[in-house]
Short mmCIF file of C-alpha atoms in Angstrom, two decimals:
data_model
loop_
_atom_site.label_atom_id
_atom_site.label_comp_id
_atom_site.label_asym_id
_atom_site.label_seq_id
_atom_site.Cartn_x
_atom_site.Cartn_y
_atom_site.Cartn_z
CA UNK A 15 0.21 0.05 0.24
CA UNK A 16 1.40 3.67 -0.67
CA UNK A 17 1.82 5.85 2.25
CA UNK A 18 0.85 9.43 1.26
CA UNK A 19 2.72 10.75 4.24
CA UNK A 20 6.29 9.50 3.45
CA UNK A 21 6.27 8.28 -0.06
CA UNK A 22 8.63 11.42 -1.61
CA UNK A 23 7.39 12.80 -4.30
CA UNK A 24 10.79 12.12 -6.71
CA UNK A 25 10.55 8.75 -6.01
CA UNK A 26 6.48 8.80 -7.04
CA UNK A 27 6.42 10.89 -9.37
CA UNK A 28 7.69 9.59 -12.29
CA UNK A 29 5.95 6.33 -11.25
CA UNK A 30 2.97 7.91 -11.00
CA UNK A 31 2.72 9.86 -14.05
CA UNK A 32 1.88 7.63 -16.24
CA UNK A 33 -1.41 6.49 -13.98
CA UNK A 34 -2.31 9.97 -13.91
CA UNK A 35 -3.10 9.74 -17.94
CA UNK A 36 -4.12 6.49 -17.52
CA UNK A 37 -6.32 6.69 -14.55
CA UNK A 38 -7.89 10.50 -14.16
CA UNK A 39 -7.64 11.52 -17.84
CA UNK A 40 -9.37 15.00 -16.75
CA UNK A 41 -8.10 18.04 -18.97
CA UNK A 42 -7.84 20.19 -15.45
CA UNK A 43 -5.32 17.26 -14.43
CA UNK A 44 -3.58 17.04 -18.17
CA UNK A 45 -2.61 20.38 -17.95
CA UNK A 46 -1.54 20.75 -14.75
CA UNK A 47 0.61 18.46 -15.57
CA UNK A 48 2.18 19.95 -18.05
CA UNK A 49 2.14 22.59 -16.64
CA UNK A 50 4.78 21.31 -13.57
CA UNK A 51 7.04 19.44 -16.42
CA UNK A 52 7.86 23.20 -18.97
CA UNK A 53 10.84 23.03 -16.28
CA UNK A 54 12.14 19.72 -15.84
CA UNK A 55 14.55 19.64 -13.25
CA UNK A 56 16.63 15.76 -13.12
CA UNK A 57 17.59 14.07 -9.59
CA UNK A 58 21.28 12.52 -9.22
CA UNK A 59 20.66 9.67 -11.50
CA UNK A 60 18.65 11.85 -14.26
CA UNK A 61 16.02 10.70 -12.98
CA UNK A 62 12.74 13.34 -14.08
CA UNK A 63 11.61 16.07 -11.35
CA UNK A 64 9.13 17.59 -11.51
CA UNK A 65 8.87 20.98 -9.09
CA UNK A 66 4.94 20.04 -7.58
CA UNK A 67 2.34 23.08 -8.79
CA UNK A 68 -0.71 23.43 -6.00
CA UNK A 69 -3.00 21.58 -8.72
CA UNK A 70 -0.57 18.61 -9.62
CA UNK A 71 0.34 18.13 -5.94
CA UNK A 72 -3.62 17.63 -5.63
CA UNK A 73 -3.53 15.40 -8.71
CA UNK A 74 -0.96 13.20 -6.87
CA UNK A 75 -2.72 12.88 -3.86
CA UNK A 76 -6.02 11.93 -5.93
CA UNK A 77 -4.14 8.97 -7.63
CA UNK A 78 -2.53 7.78 -4.36
CA UNK A 79 -5.97 7.48 -2.97
CA UNK A 80 -7.01 5.52 -6.17
CA UNK A 81 -4.30 3.08 -5.73
CA UNK A 82 -5.04 2.60 -2.10
CA UNK A 83 -8.59 1.61 -3.41
CA UNK A 84 -6.75 -0.60 -5.66
CA UNK A 85 -4.45 -2.44 -3.24
CA UNK A 86 -7.49 -3.00 -0.60
CA UNK A 87 -9.43 -4.29 -3.34
CA UNK A 88 -8.33 -7.47 -3.00
CA UNK A 89 -8.81 -8.16 0.29
CA UNK A 90 -12.62 -7.27 -0.74
CA UNK A 91 -12.16 -9.84 -2.49
CA UNK A 92 -11.10 -12.52 -0.47
CA UNK A 93 -13.82 -11.16 2.32
CA UNK A 94 -16.64 -11.42 -0.41
CA UNK A 95 -15.98 -14.47 -1.67
CA UNK A 96 -15.84 -15.98 1.83
CA UNK A 97 -19.63 -14.48 2.01
CA UNK A 98 -20.96 -16.23 -0.74
CA UNK A 99 -19.25 -19.20 0.54
CA UNK A 100 -21.39 -19.02 3.87
CA UNK A 101 -23.97 -20.06 2.28
CA UNK A 102 -23.07 -23.35 1.01
CA UNK A 103 -24.60 -24.79 4.78
CA UNK A 104 -28.33 -23.18 4.01
CA UNK A 105 -31.05 -26.34 3.70
CA UNK A 106 -34.28 -25.32 1.40
CA UNK A 107 -36.79 -24.01 4.19
CA UNK A 108 -34.46 -21.50 5.66
CA UNK A 109 -36.15 -18.69 4.80
CA UNK A 110 -39.22 -19.89 5.73
CA UNK A 111 -42.25 -22.42 4.30
CA UNK A 112 -41.21 -22.25 0.30
CA UNK A 113 -38.00 -20.78 0.54
CA UNK A 114 -35.12 -22.21 -1.38
CA UNK A 115 -31.34 -23.18 -0.27
CA UNK A 116 -28.86 -21.53 -3.17
CA UNK A 117 -27.17 -24.78 -4.77
CA UNK A 118 -23.53 -24.96 -5.07
CA UNK A 119 -23.65 -23.88 -8.87
CA UNK A 120 -24.95 -21.30 -7.91
CA UNK A 121 -22.80 -20.13 -4.84
CA UNK A 122 -19.83 -21.10 -7.37
CA UNK A 123 -20.96 -18.96 -10.40
CA UNK A 124 -21.77 -15.83 -8.14
CA UNK A 125 -18.07 -16.46 -6.76
CA UNK A 126 -16.62 -16.44 -11.31
CA UNK A 127 -19.48 -13.20 -11.68
CA UNK A 128 -17.04 -11.30 -8.31
CA UNK A 129 -14.11 -12.44 -9.30
CA UNK A 130 -14.47 -11.24 -13.12
CA UNK A 131 -15.70 -7.96 -12.05
CA UNK A 132 -13.43 -7.42 -9.55
CA UNK A 133 -10.80 -7.90 -12.09
CA UNK A 134 -12.17 -5.61 -14.49
CA UNK A 135 -13.00 -3.03 -12.55
CA UNK A 136 -10.27 -2.96 -9.24
CA UNK A 137 -11.20 0.32 -8.09
CA UNK A 138 -14.80 -0.80 -7.53
CA UNK A 139 -15.96 -0.90 -3.54
CA UNK A 140 -17.09 -4.22 -1.62
CA UNK A 141 -20.43 -5.26 -2.51
CA UNK A 142 -23.16 -6.57 -0.44
CA UNK A 143 -23.49 -9.77 -0.74
CA UNK A 144 -26.53 -12.08 -0.37
CA UNK A 145 -28.88 -14.57 -1.47
CA UNK A 146 -33.20 -15.18 -1.41
CA UNK A 147 -35.99 -17.49 -0.42
CA UNK A 148 -35.48 -18.35 -4.39
CA UNK A 149 -32.24 -19.42 -3.77
CA UNK A 150 -30.75 -17.13 -6.21
CA UNK A 151 -27.71 -15.07 -5.29
CA UNK A 152 -27.33 -11.22 -5.00
CA UNK A 153 -24.63 -8.79 -5.59
CA UNK A 154 -25.35 -5.43 -4.96
CA UNK A 155 -22.98 -1.86 -4.96
CA UNK A 156 -24.64 0.87 -2.59
CA UNK A 157 -22.89 4.13 -2.76
CA UNK A 158 -22.91 7.73 -3.69
CA UNK A 159 -22.16 7.27 -7.48
CA UNK A 160 -23.34 3.91 -7.96
CA UNK A 161 -25.95 1.38 -7.34
CA UNK A 162 -26.33 -1.97 -9.08
CA UNK A 163 -27.82 -5.24 -8.52
CA UNK A 164 -26.79 -8.77 -10.19
CA UNK A 165 -29.13 -11.56 -9.69
CA UNK A 166 -27.34 -14.75 -10.16
CA UNK A 167 -29.33 -18.07 -10.68
CA UNK A 168 -27.30 -21.32 -11.21
CA UNK A 169 -27.89 -22.32 -14.38
CA UNK A 170 -25.15 -20.23 -16.21
CA UNK A 171 -26.95 -16.62 -16.53
CA UNK A 172 -27.01 -13.93 -14.25
CA UNK A 173 -28.89 -10.15 -14.53
CA UNK A 174 -28.25 -6.69 -13.98
CA UNK A 175 -29.81 -3.33 -13.10
CA UNK A 176 -27.45 -0.78 -13.24
CA UNK A 177 -27.47 3.11 -12.82
CA UNK A 178 -24.20 4.89 -12.50
CA UNK A 179 -22.50 8.33 -13.49
CA UNK A 180 -25.52 9.85 -15.01
CA UNK A 181 -26.12 5.64 -17.15
CA UNK A 182 -28.16 2.72 -16.81
CA UNK A 183 -27.46 -0.24 -17.85
CA UNK A 184 -30.00 -3.51 -17.99
CA UNK A 185 -29.63 -6.89 -18.94
CA UNK A 186 -31.75 -10.13 -18.42
CA UNK A 187 -29.87 -13.51 -19.61
CA UNK A 188 -25.98 -12.76 -19.40
CA UNK A 189 -23.85 -15.51 -19.23
CA UNK A 190 -21.34 -16.34 -17.01
CA UNK A 191 -17.84 -16.32 -17.75
CA UNK A 192 -18.81 -14.00 -21.03
CA UNK A 193 -17.14 -10.76 -21.58
CA UNK A 194 -19.00 -8.13 -19.57
CA UNK A 195 -21.47 -5.25 -21.22
CA UNK A 196 -19.53 -2.36 -22.66
CA UNK A 197 -22.78 -0.22 -20.69
CA UNK A 198 -22.52 -2.50 -18.14
CA UNK A 199 -18.87 -1.05 -17.39
CA UNK A 200 -19.17 2.40 -18.14
CA UNK A 201 -21.99 2.84 -15.25
CA UNK A 202 -20.11 1.16 -12.48
CA UNK A 203 -16.45 3.04 -13.81
CA UNK A 204 -17.70 6.26 -14.75
CA UNK A 205 -15.57 5.95 -17.63
CA UNK A 206 -17.25 6.68 -20.39
CA UNK A 207 -17.54 10.55 -18.01
CA UNK A 208 -13.61 10.91 -18.69
CA UNK A 209 -13.40 9.90 -22.55
CA UNK A 210 -16.02 12.42 -23.08
CA UNK A 211 -14.42 15.33 -20.39
CA UNK A 212 -10.97 14.06 -22.88
CA UNK A 213 -12.62 14.71 -26.26
CA UNK A 214 -13.89 17.85 -24.79
CA UNK B 14 -60.33 0.04 -7.90
CA UNK B 15 -58.50 1.75 -5.09
CA UNK B 16 -60.39 4.76 -3.53
CA UNK B 17 -58.57 7.69 -2.03
CA UNK B 18 -59.19 6.87 1.06
CA UNK B 19 -57.40 4.06 0.99
CA UNK B 20 -54.53 6.19 -0.10
CA UNK B 21 -51.90 6.81 2.22
CA UNK B 22 -50.87 10.30 2.25
CA UNK B 23 -47.45 11.43 0.97
CA UNK B 24 -46.27 12.78 3.98
CA UNK B 25 -45.91 9.86 6.02
CA UNK B 26 -42.99 7.60 6.24
CA UNK B 27 -43.74 4.11 5.47
CA UNK B 28 -42.03 1.36 7.97
CA UNK B 29 -40.95 -1.28 7.09
CA UNK B 30 -39.37 -4.72 9.54
CA UNK B 31 -35.98 -5.53 8.41
CA UNK B 32 -33.63 -8.12 10.49
CA UNK B 33 -30.07 -7.55 11.82
CA UNK B 34 -28.02 -9.76 9.79
CA UNK B 35 -29.63 -11.44 7.20
CA UNK B 36 -31.60 -8.27 5.67
CA UNK B 37 -28.81 -5.53 6.79
CA UNK B 38 -25.00 -5.01 5.58
CA UNK B 39 -23.68 -4.67 9.07
CA UNK B 40 -20.26 -2.37 7.92
CA UNK B 41 -22.36 0.02 6.34
CA UNK B 42 -25.82 -0.19 8.03
CA UNK B 43 -28.21 -0.62 4.68
CA UNK B 44 -30.49 -2.84 3.69
CA UNK B 45 -29.27 -5.47 1.15
CA UNK B 46 -32.32 -5.99 -2.06
CA UNK B 47 -33.06 -9.60 -0.12
CA UNK B 48 -34.77 -7.84 2.23
CA UNK B 49 -37.19 -7.22 -0.18
CA UNK B 50 -38.71 -10.37 -1.58
CA UNK B 51 -38.79 -11.12 -5.31
CA UNK B 52 -41.92 -12.84 -4.86
CA UNK B 53 -43.83 -9.22 -3.11
CA UNK B 54 -42.41 -7.68 -6.12
CA UNK B 55 -44.26 -9.09 -9.31
CA UNK B 56 -47.04 -6.72 -9.29
CA UNK B 57 -49.17 -10.29 -9.82
CA UNK B 58 -51.77 -11.74 -7.41
CA UNK B 59 -52.18 -9.28 -5.00
CA UNK B 60 -48.86 -9.24 -4.50
CA UNK B 61 -46.95 -6.56 -2.25
CA UNK B 62 -44.60 -5.41 0.34
CA UNK B 63 -46.14 -5.01 4.01
CA UNK B 64 -45.44 -1.57 5.97
CA UNK B 65 -47.25 0.49 8.37
CA UNK B 66 -47.61 4.48 7.68
CA UNK B 67 -45.70 5.96 10.16
CA UNK B 68 -48.54 8.64 11.36
CA UNK B 69 -50.44 6.07 13.08
CA UNK B 70 -48.28 3.07 13.16
CA UNK B 71 -48.28 1.14 16.49
CA UNK B 72 -45.24 0.23 18.35
CA UNK B 73 -46.57 -2.67 19.49
CA UNK B 74 -48.17 -3.91 16.49
CA UNK B 75 -44.38 -4.25 14.91
CA UNK B 76 -43.08 -5.79 17.75
CA UNK B 77 -45.50 -8.50 17.61
CA UNK B 78 -44.77 -8.91 14.19
CA UNK B 79 -41.10 -9.38 15.08
CA UNK B 80 -41.84 -11.56 17.74
CA UNK B 81 -43.92 -13.76 15.21
CA UNK B 82 -41.28 -13.32 12.57
CA UNK B 83 -38.10 -14.59 15.37
CA UNK B 84 -39.98 -17.71 16.32
CA UNK B 85 -40.30 -18.68 12.98
CA UNK B 86 -36.79 -18.06 12.47
CA UNK B 87 -36.43 -20.76 15.32
CA UNK B 88 -34.68 -24.24 14.68
CA UNK B 89 -33.55 -22.51 10.88
CA UNK B 90 -30.90 -21.13 9.68
CA UNK B 91 -32.25 -17.67 9.56
CA UNK B 92 -30.18 -15.13 11.22
CA UNK B 93 -33.19 -13.05 12.37
CA UNK B 94 -30.92 -11.47 15.89
CA UNK B 95 -32.10 -7.99 16.05
CA UNK B 96 -35.70 -6.49 14.51
CA UNK B 97 -35.15 -3.02 13.02
CA UNK B 98 -37.64 -0.21 11.57
CA UNK B 99 -36.71 0.90 7.07
CA UNK B 100 -38.12 3.95 6.57
CA UNK B 101 -39.36 4.96 3.25
CA UNK B 102 -40.96 7.88 2.13
CA UNK B 103 -44.41 7.73 0.86
CA UNK B 104 -44.12 10.37 -1.96
CA UNK B 105 -40.63 8.69 -2.69
CA UNK B 106 -41.90 5.83 -3.40
CA UNK B 107 -45.14 7.26 -5.38
CA UNK B 108 -42.80 9.12 -7.74
CA UNK B 109 -39.96 6.71 -8.21
CA UNK B 110 -40.18 5.86 -11.98
CA UNK B 111 -38.20 5.07 -15.20
CA UNK B 112 -39.05 6.52 -18.41
CA UNK B 113 -41.64 8.65 -16.98
CA UNK B 114 -43.42 5.31 -16.22
CA UNK B 115 -44.23 5.06 -12.16
CA UNK B 116 -42.90 2.27 -11.05
CA UNK B 117 -44.71 1.73 -7.38
CA UNK B 118 -48.29 2.28 -6.08
CA UNK B 119 -49.17 2.37 -2.54
CA UNK B 120 -52.33 2.04 -0.66
CA UNK B 121 -54.04 1.39 2.64
CA UNK B 122 -55.04 -2.48 4.34
CA UNK B 123 -55.80 -1.46 7.44
CA UNK B 124 -56.49 -4.81 9.39
CA UNK B 125 -58.51 -5.03 12.41
CA UNK B 126 -54.98 -5.59 14.74
CA UNK B 127 -53.08 -2.88 12.48
CA UNK B 128 -55.02 0.32 11.56
CA UNK B 129 -51.54 1.42 9.86
CA UNK B 130 -51.01 -1.42 7.18
CA UNK B 131 -50.32 -0.60 3.65
CA UNK B 132 -48.76 -1.85 0.82
CA UNK B 133 -45.92 -1.10 -1.70
CA UNK B 134 -47.43 -2.41 -4.92
CA UNK B 135 -45.08 -2.69 -8.38
CA UNK B 136 -46.36 -1.30 -11.31
CA UNK B 137 -44.83 -3.73 -13.41
CA UNK B 138 -46.15 -7.01 -14.06
CA UNK B 139 -42.35 -8.44 -14.30
CA UNK B 140 -40.91 -12.56 -13.88
CA UNK B 141 -38.85 -13.50 -10.26
CA UNK B 142 -35.81 -12.99 -12.66
CA UNK B 143 -34.81 -10.46 -14.33
CA UNK B 144 -33.38 -6.97 -14.96
CA UNK B 145 -36.96 -5.48 -14.46
CA UNK B 146 -37.24 -7.00 -10.49
CA UNK B 147 -33.52 -6.11 -9.81
CA UNK B 148 -34.40 -2.62 -11.20
CA UNK B 149 -37.03 -3.04 -8.81
CA UNK B 150 -35.39 -3.74 -5.88
CA UNK B 151 -32.75 -1.15 -6.63
CA UNK B 152 -34.85 1.73 -6.39
CA UNK B 153 -36.24 0.19 -2.99
CA UNK B 154 -33.39 -0.15 -1.64
CA UNK B 155 -32.44 3.73 -2.79
CA UNK B 156 -35.32 4.86 -1.51
CA UNK B 157 -34.78 3.04 2.55
CA UNK B 158 -32.91 4.62 5.10
CA UNK B 159 -30.30 3.20 7.16
CA UNK B 160 -32.38 0.63 9.76
CA UNK B 161 -32.68 1.65 13.19
CA UNK B 162 -34.07 0.40 16.00
CA UNK B 163 -37.65 0.45 17.60
CA UNK B 164 -36.83 2.95 19.99
CA UNK B 165 -35.28 5.68 17.54
CA UNK B 166 -38.60 5.21 15.26
CA UNK B 167 -41.49 5.19 17.11
CA UNK B 168 -39.94 6.68 20.25
CA UNK B 169 -39.53 5.54 23.79
CA UNK B 170 -41.20 2.33 24.93
CA UNK B 171 -43.23 4.30 27.58
CA UNK B 172 -45.46 1.19 28.58
CA UNK B 173 -42.24 -1.29 29.26
CA UNK B 174 -40.80 1.86 31.21
CA UNK B 175 -44.08 2.03 33.68
CA UNK B 176 -44.36 -1.99 34.14
#
């Protein structure tokens, strides 16, 4: 994990710079870094050293926060997988008459979907995991920017409804293991918003 | 056909019984979609989500319901350790829409033992599986405030204190 307090600017900026362009391609970030790079200096071994402006320093902090989120994400994946597996012991009737326990296949497919989502979108926050009376598994993201619900049915398919970054994506019969729909990724990451901003 | 007298006013909150930890994410203190049964949201066969309107709700009614549900849980794997109350604004539920189409309606279903009983109906006829169901649950999760204890929802239990 990156520690903002102890990481020096000279050692971190060369590493962070490409990530700023990759993760925060907003026009203001780019111009700030260009401004900072206008008069480059070099350290003792010739590595370019940038004198940070206020705005580039702010960008630096944002990227460090982003990197911390990514490094923490592996922790939530493990915890979420454990949570899914915690439902393995349920029996039919677990939530009253007529309720069904999730099958092993349902839990396996929920785990696969979770791993795929976390690999594709590593900077997501952790999801809420649950199963319902029908024995379906549910992955749910709930934050100020994203509200998404996935249902995993145990027959090799899942559905979702995702609302985030000003867009909505939904689908009824997605196949577990298939490529995630682009519109889904856009609602969950806001990538289209960044791209639009960059294009403008 | 619903008559106007069967419609709770927009100003009230709708109180929903939820269970810690099954229906609630303990760390974030938000309800999970599974707190809303699929069966209740199909828009068919008179299905609805049971709630109480806040203006005439009686704490004892909800406590009775919680007690019955907890009893059912005994001997099963249901984790119903603590009953809590999630609240939804009646007008927010009624205003919820998708492309100009209202998703829910709210009506009163007073019962002999619970005059405050109401139902949230899905206006979409939808199967239990699919993105429309995911959308309805997404929406209700969004509208439900962080669950609170009975004291916070109804005020202190003065009857119990007086005994």
